[in-house]
Coordinates of C-alpha atoms and ligand atoms in Angstrom, one line a residue:
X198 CA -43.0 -8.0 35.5
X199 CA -42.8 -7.4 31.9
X200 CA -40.7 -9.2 30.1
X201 CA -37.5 -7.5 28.5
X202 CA -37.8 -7.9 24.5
X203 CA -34.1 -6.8 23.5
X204 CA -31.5 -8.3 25.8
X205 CA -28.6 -7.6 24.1
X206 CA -29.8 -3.9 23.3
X207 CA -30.3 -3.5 27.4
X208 CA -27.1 -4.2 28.0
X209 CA -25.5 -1.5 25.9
X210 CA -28.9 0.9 26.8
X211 CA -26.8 3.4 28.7
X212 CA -24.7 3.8 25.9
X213 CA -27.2 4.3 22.7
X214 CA -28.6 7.1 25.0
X215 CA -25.7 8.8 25.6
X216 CA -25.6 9.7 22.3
X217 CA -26.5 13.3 21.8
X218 CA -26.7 13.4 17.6
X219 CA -23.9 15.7 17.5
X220 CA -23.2 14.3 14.1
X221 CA -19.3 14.0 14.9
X222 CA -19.2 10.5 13.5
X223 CA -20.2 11.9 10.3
X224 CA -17.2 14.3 9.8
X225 CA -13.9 15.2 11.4
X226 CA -11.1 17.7 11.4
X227 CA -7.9 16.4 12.0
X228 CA -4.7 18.9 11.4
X229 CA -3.4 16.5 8.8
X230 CA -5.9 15.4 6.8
X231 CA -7.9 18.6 7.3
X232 CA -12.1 17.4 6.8
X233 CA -12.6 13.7 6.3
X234 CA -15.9 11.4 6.5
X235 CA -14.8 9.2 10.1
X236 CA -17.2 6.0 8.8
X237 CA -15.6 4.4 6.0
X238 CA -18.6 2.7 4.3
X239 CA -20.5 6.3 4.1
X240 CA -17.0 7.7 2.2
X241 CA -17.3 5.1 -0.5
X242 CA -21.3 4.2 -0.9
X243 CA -22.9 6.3 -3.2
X244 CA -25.8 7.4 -1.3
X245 CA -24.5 9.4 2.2
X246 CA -27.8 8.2 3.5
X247 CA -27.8 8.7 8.0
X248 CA -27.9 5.1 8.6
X249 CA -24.4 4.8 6.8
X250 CA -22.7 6.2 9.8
X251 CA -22.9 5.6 13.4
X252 CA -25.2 8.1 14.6
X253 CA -28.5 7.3 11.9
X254 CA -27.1 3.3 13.8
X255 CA -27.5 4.7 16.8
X256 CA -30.8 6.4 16.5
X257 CA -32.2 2.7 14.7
X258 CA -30.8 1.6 18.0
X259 CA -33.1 3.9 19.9
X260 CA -35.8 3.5 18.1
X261 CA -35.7 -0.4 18.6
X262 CA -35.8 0.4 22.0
X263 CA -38.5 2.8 22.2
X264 CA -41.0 0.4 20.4
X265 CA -40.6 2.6 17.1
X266 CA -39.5 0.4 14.5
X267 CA -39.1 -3.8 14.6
X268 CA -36.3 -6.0 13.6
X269 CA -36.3 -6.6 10.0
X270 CA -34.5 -7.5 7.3
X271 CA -33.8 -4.2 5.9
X272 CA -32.6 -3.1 9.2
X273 CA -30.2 -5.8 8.7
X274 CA -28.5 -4.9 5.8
X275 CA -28.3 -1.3 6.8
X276 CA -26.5 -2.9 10.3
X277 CA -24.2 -4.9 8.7
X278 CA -22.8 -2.5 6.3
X279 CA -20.0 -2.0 9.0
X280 CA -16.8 -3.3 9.9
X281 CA -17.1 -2.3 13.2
X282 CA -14.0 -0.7 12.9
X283 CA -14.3 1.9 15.6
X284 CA -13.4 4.9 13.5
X285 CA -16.8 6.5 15.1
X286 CA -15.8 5.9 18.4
X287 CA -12.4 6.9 18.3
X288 CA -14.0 10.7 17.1
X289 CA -16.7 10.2 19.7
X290 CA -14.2 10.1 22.8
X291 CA -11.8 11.6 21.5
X292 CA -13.2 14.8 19.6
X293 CA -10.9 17.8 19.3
X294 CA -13.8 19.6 20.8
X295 CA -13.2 20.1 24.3
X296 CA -17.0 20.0 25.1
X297 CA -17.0 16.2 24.4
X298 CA -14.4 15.1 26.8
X299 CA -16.7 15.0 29.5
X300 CA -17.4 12.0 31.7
X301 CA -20.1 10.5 29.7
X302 CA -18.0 10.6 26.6
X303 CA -15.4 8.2 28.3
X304 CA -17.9 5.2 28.4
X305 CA -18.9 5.9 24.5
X306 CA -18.2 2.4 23.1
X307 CA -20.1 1.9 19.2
X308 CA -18.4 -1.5 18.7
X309 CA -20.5 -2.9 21.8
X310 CA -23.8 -1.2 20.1
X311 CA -22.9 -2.4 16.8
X312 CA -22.2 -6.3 18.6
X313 CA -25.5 -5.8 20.0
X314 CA -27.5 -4.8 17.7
X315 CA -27.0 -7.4 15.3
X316 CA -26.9 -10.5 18.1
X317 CA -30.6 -9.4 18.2
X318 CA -31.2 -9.5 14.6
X319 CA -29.5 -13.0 14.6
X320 CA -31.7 -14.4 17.3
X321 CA -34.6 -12.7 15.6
X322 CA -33.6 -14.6 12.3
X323 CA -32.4 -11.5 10.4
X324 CA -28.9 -11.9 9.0
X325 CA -27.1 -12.4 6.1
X326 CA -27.4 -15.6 4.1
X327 CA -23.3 -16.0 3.6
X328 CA -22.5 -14.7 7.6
X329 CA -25.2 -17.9 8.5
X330 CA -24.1 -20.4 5.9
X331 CA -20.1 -19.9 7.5
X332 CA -21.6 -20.0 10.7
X333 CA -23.5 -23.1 10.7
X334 CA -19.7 -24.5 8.9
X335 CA -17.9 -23.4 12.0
X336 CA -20.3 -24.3 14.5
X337 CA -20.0 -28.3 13.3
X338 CA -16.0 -27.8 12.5
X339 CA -14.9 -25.1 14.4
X340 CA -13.6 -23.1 11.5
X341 CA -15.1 -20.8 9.3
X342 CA -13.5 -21.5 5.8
X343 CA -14.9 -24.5 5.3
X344 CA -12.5 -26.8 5.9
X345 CA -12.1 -30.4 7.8
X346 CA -11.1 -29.7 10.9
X347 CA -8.3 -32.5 11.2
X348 CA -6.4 -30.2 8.3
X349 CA -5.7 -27.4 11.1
X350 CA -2.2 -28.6 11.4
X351 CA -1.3 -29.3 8.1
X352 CA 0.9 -26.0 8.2
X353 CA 3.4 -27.8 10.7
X354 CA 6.4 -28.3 9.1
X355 CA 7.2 -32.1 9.5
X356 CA 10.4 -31.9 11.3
X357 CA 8.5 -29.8 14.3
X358 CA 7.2 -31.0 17.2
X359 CA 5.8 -29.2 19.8
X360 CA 6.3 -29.7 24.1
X361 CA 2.5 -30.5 25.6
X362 CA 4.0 -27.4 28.1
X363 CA 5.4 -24.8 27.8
X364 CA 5.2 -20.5 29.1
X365 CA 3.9 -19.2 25.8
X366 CA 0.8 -20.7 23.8
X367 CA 0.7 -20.4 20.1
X368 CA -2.9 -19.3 19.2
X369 CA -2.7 -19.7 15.5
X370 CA -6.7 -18.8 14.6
X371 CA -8.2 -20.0 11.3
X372 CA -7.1 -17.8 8.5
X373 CA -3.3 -18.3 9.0
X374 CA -3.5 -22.4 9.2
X375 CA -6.0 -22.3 6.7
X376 CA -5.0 -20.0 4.4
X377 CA -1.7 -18.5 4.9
X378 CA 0.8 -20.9 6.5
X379 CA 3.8 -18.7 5.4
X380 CA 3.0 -16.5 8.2
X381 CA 3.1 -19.4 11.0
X382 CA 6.1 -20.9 9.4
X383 CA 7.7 -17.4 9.9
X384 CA 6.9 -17.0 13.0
X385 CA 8.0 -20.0 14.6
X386 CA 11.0 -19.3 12.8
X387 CA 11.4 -15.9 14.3
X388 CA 10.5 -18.1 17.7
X389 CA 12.4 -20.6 17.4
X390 CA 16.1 -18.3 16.5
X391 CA 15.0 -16.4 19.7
X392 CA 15.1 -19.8 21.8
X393 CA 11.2 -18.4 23.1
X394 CA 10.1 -21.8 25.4
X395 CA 6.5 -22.1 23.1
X396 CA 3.8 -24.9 22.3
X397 CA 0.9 -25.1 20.1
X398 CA -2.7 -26.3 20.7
X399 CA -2.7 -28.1 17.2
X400 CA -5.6 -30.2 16.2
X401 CA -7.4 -29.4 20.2
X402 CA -7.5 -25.3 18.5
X403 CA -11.1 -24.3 17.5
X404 CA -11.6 -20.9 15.7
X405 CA -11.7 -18.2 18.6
X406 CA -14.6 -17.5 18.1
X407 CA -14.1 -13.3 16.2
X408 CA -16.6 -14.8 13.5
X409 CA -18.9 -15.5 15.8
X410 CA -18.7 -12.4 17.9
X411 CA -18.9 -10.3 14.8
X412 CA -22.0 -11.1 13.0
X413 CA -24.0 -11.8 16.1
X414 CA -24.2 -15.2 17.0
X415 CA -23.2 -14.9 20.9
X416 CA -23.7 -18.7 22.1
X417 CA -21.6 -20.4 19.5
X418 CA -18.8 -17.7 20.5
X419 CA -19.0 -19.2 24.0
X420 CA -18.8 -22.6 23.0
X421 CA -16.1 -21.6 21.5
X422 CA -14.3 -20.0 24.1
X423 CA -14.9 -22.3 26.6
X424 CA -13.5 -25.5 24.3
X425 CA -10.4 -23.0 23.9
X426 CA -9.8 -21.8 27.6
X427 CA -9.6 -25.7 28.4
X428 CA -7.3 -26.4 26.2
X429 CA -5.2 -23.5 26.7
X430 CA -4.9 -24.5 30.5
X431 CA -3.7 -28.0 29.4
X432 CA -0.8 -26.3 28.1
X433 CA 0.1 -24.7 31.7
X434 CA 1.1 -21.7 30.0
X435 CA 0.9 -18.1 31.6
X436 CA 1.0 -16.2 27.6
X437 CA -0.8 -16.6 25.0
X438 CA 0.6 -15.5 22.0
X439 CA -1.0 -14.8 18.3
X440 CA -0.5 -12.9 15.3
X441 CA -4.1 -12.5 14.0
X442 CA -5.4 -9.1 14.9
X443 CA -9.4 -10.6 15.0
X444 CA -7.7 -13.2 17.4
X445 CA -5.8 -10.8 19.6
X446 CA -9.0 -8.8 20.0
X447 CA -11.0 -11.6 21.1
X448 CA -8.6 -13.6 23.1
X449 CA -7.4 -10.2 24.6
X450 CA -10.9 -8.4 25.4
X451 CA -13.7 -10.4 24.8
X452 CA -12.2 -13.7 26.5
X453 CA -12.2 -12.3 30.1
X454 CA -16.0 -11.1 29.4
X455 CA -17.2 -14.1 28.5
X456 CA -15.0 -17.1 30.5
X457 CA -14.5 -15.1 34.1
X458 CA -12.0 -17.8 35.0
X459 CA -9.5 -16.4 31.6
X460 CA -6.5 -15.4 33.6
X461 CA -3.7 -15.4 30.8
X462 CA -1.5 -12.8 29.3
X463 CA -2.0 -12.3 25.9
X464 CA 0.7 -10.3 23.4
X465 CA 0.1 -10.1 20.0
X466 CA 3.8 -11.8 18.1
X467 CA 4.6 -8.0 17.5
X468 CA 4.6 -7.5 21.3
X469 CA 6.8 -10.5 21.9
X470 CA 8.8 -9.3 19.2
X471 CA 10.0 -5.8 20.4
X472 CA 10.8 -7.3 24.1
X473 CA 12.9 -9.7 21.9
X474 CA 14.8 -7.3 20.3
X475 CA 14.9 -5.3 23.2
X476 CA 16.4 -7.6 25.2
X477 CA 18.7 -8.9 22.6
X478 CA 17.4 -12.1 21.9
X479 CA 16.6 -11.6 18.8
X480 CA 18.8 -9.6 15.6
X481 CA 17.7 -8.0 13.0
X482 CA 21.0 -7.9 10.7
X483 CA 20.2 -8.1 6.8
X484 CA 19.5 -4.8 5.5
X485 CA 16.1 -4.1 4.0
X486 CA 16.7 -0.9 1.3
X487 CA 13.0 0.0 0.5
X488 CA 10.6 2.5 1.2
X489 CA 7.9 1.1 3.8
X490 CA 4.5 2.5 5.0
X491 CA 2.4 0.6 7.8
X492 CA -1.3 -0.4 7.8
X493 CA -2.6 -0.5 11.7
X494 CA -5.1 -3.3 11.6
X495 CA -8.3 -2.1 13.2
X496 CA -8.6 -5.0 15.6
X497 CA -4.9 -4.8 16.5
X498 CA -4.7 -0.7 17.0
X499 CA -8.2 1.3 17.9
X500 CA -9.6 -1.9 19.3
X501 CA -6.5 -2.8 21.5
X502 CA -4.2 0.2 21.1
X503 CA -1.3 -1.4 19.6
X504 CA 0.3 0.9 17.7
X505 CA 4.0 0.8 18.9
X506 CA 5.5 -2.3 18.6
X507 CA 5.1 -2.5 15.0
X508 CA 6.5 0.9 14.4
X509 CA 9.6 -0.6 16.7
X510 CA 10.2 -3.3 14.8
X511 CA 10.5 -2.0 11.4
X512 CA 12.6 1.2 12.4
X513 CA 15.1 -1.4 14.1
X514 CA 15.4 -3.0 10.5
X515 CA 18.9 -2.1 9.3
X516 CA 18.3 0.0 5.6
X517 CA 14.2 -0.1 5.7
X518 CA 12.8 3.7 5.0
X519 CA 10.0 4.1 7.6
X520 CA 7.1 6.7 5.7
X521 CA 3.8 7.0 7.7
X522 CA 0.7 7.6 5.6
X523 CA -1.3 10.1 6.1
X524 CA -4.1 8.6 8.5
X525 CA -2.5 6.5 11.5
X526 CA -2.9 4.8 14.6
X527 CA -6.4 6.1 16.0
X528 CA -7.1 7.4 12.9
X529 CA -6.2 5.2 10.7
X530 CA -8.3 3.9 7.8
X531 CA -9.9 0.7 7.9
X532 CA -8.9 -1.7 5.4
X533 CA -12.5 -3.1 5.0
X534 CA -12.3 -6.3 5.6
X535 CA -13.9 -6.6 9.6
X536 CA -16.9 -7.1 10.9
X537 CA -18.0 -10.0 8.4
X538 CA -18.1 -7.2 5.6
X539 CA -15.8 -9.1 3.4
X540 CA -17.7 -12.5 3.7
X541 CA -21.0 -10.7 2.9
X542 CA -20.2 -7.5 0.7
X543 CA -16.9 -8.0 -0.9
X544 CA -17.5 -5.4 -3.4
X545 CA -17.7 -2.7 -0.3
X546 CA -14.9 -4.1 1.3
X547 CA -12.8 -3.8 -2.0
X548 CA -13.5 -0.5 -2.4
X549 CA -12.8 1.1 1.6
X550 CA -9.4 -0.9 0.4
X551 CA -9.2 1.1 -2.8
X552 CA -8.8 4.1 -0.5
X553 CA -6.4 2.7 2.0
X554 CA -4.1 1.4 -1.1
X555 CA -4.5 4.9 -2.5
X556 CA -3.3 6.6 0.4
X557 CA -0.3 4.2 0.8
X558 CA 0.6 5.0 -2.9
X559 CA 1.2 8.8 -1.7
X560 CA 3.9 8.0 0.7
X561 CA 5.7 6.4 -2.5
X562 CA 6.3 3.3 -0.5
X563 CA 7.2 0.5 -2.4
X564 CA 6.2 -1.8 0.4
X565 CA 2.6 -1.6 2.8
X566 CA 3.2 -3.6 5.0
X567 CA 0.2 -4.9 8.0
X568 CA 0.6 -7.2 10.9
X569 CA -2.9 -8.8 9.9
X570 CA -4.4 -11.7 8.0
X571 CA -7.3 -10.2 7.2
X572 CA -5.9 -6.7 6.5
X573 CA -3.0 -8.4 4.2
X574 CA -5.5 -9.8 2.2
X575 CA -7.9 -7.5 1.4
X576 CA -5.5 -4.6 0.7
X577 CA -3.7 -7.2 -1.7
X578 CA -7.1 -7.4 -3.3
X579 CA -7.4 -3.6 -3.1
X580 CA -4.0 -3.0 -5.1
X581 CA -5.2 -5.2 -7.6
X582 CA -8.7 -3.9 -8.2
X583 CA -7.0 -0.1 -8.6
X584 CA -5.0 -1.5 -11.0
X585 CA -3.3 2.1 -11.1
X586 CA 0.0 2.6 -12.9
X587 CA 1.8 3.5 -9.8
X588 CA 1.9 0.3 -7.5
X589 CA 2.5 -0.9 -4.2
X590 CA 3.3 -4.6 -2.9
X591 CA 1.6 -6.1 0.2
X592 CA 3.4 -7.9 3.2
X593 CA 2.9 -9.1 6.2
X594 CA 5.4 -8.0 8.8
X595 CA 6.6 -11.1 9.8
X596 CA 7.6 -11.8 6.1
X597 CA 9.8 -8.4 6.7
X598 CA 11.5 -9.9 10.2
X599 CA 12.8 -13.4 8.7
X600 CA 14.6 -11.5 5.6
X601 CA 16.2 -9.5 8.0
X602 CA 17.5 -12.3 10.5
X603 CA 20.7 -13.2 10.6
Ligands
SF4_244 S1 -20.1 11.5 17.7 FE1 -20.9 10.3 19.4 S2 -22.4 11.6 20.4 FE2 -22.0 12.5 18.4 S3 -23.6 11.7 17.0 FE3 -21.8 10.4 16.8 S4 -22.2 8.7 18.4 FE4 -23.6 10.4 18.9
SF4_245 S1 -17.5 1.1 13.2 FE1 -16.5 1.9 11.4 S2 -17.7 1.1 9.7 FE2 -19.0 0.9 11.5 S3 -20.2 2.8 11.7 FE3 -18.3 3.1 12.9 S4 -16.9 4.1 11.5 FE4 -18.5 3.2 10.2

């Protein structure tokens, strides 16, 4: 038997030839935004070049498969020039074109091609030198920033202890601990007001393993995982709860792939939020008087269809002016951060943000606000790098909630 010499690119075979080069990917017609470029990278590089956008990916795919081309290191930094934000595959299923809703069309899935694709660069020793160096980091500290591993907690206020059980799980990620504390300290404000019976996992947290999953390295995702299922179960909680969109994805949809024992619920804190306020437990009182637009994370809306709760929240706070941009929920417009693309071409990711800030300043919102680490901070890097006369500030959601308790 001959052996097989892609085994990632096997896996998602059926779905690289089920492509049919329609060239959708490349342009779409929505009634709103009448003709737009779907991949974000092509928009904003110079050179519109096929590889750019999913299909040119999906025919490298093929031809990797057919024996036409090898694994290189070119091919690697056309592949990673992607968030994987899913833009192409929203279009794909979804085209207005009633030919492509056919039953083949359902099982369309680029992310899952892109995932593959470069897992077999990785193991074939094409990457990129920053995605390798961060990943090395987090496979001997189980973060990716760098960071000793012991300073995961030191966002915890002092006063705050947290049960060893409880029916929610706090999955806080690396970004917010590391980087952003504000946002957990809101948060288990927001928690704590609505009396929500919570824990932590604290110093036993390891990154969730999004890094990973992204840029191809597949085996120290599952290390990952694993450490991070055991510790969840320690907890005896039945929900796992967490605010970082790259987080939600993986915990949400890539945990039960790769530990079959995962058997948790997991709600992003916007989630929680809404049955909070639904069921009275929580109060939104203060009044908010601005002009507010809304940023769906990628990870958090085409990847895992959240688009609601967020939208709930901030029309329940008293005052706030809800104004939608022009490209939302499946459509929205990455923020071009994902996918590694800010660790290894920051200059790229800057500029999909330039767009996203640029639509924002249409609504004339005086706030964007995003339910995202990642998101938040790239589009605060965006507004600053447009430097344009008109401006917008940058919030994260949460931020919005605690000015708005009573
Ligand atoms: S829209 Fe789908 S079928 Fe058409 S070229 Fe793009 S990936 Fe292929
Ligand atoms: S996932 Fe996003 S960035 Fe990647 S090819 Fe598709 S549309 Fe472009």
């Amino acid at each position: 038997m001959s052996e097989i010499k892609y085994k990632h690119l096997e896996k998602v075979r059926d779905l690289i030839e089920t492509c049919y080069r329609c060239g959708d990917c490349r342009t779409a017609i929505r009634p709103l935004v009448g003709r737009y470029q779907v991949c974000p990278v092509r928009e904003v590089i110079p050179v519109k070049w096929e590889p750019f956008f999913a299909r040119g990916k999906i025919m490298l795919a093929n031809g990797l498969l057919k024996g036409d081309i090898e694994l290189s290191q070119e091919l690697a930094d056309i592949i990673f020039q992607c968030m994987i934000c899913g833009s192409c595959k929203i279009v794909c299923n979804y085209s207005y074109h009633p030919s492509l809703l056919h039953p083949i069309s359902q099982i369309m899935d680029h992310p899952k091609i892109w995932e593959a694709l470069r897992a077999e660069l990785v193991d074939a020793g094409f990457t990129i030198p920053r995605h390798s160096e961060i990943l090395d980091y987090c496979q001997k500290n189980y973060n990716p920033y760098f960071e000793n591993h012991e300073d995961r907690v030191n966002w915890i206020p002092k006063d705050k202890k947290f049960p060893k059980e409880a029916e929610y799980v706090l999955f806080t990620g690396c970004t917010e601990p590391y980087r952003m504390s504000d946002i957990l300290q809101n948060l288990i404000k927001i928690l704590d007001v609505a009396n929500v019976n919570y824990t932590a996992l604290g110093i036993d947290e390891w990154c969730c393993g999004s890094v990973a999953l992204r840029t191809g390295n597949i085996s120290l995702a599952k290390t990952l995982a694993k450490h991070n299922l055991d510790a969840i179960k320690k907890t005896k909680a039945t929900h796992i709860i967490t605010h970082c969109a790259g987080c939600y994805r993986t915990l949400k949809l890539d945990y039960p792939e790769i530990l079959p024992d995962f058997n948790f619920k997991v709600l992003h804190v916007t989630e929680l939020i809404q049955n909070l306020l639904e069921n009275g437990q929580l109060k939104l009182i203060n009044e908010i008087p601005k002009k507010v637009t809304y940023h769906d994370p990628c990870h958090l809306g085409r990847h895992a269809k959240i688009y609601d709760a967020p939208r709930y929240i901030l029309n329940h706070i008293p005052g706030l002016e809800f104004i939608e941009m022009k490209r939302i929920k499946e459509n929205s417009w990455c923020c071009g951060a994902g996918g590694g693309l800010k660790s290894g071409n920051p200059e790229l990711a800057i500029n999909i943000a330039k767009t996203r800030i640029e639509e924002a300043l249409e609504t004339s919102s005086e706030m964007l606000v995003t339910a995202c680490p990642f998101c938040l901070r790239n589009l605060k890097d965006g507004v600053e790098e447009l430097n344009s006369e008109k401006t917008i500030e940058v919030f994260d959601l949460l931020e919005i909630i605690v000015n708005s308790l009573e």
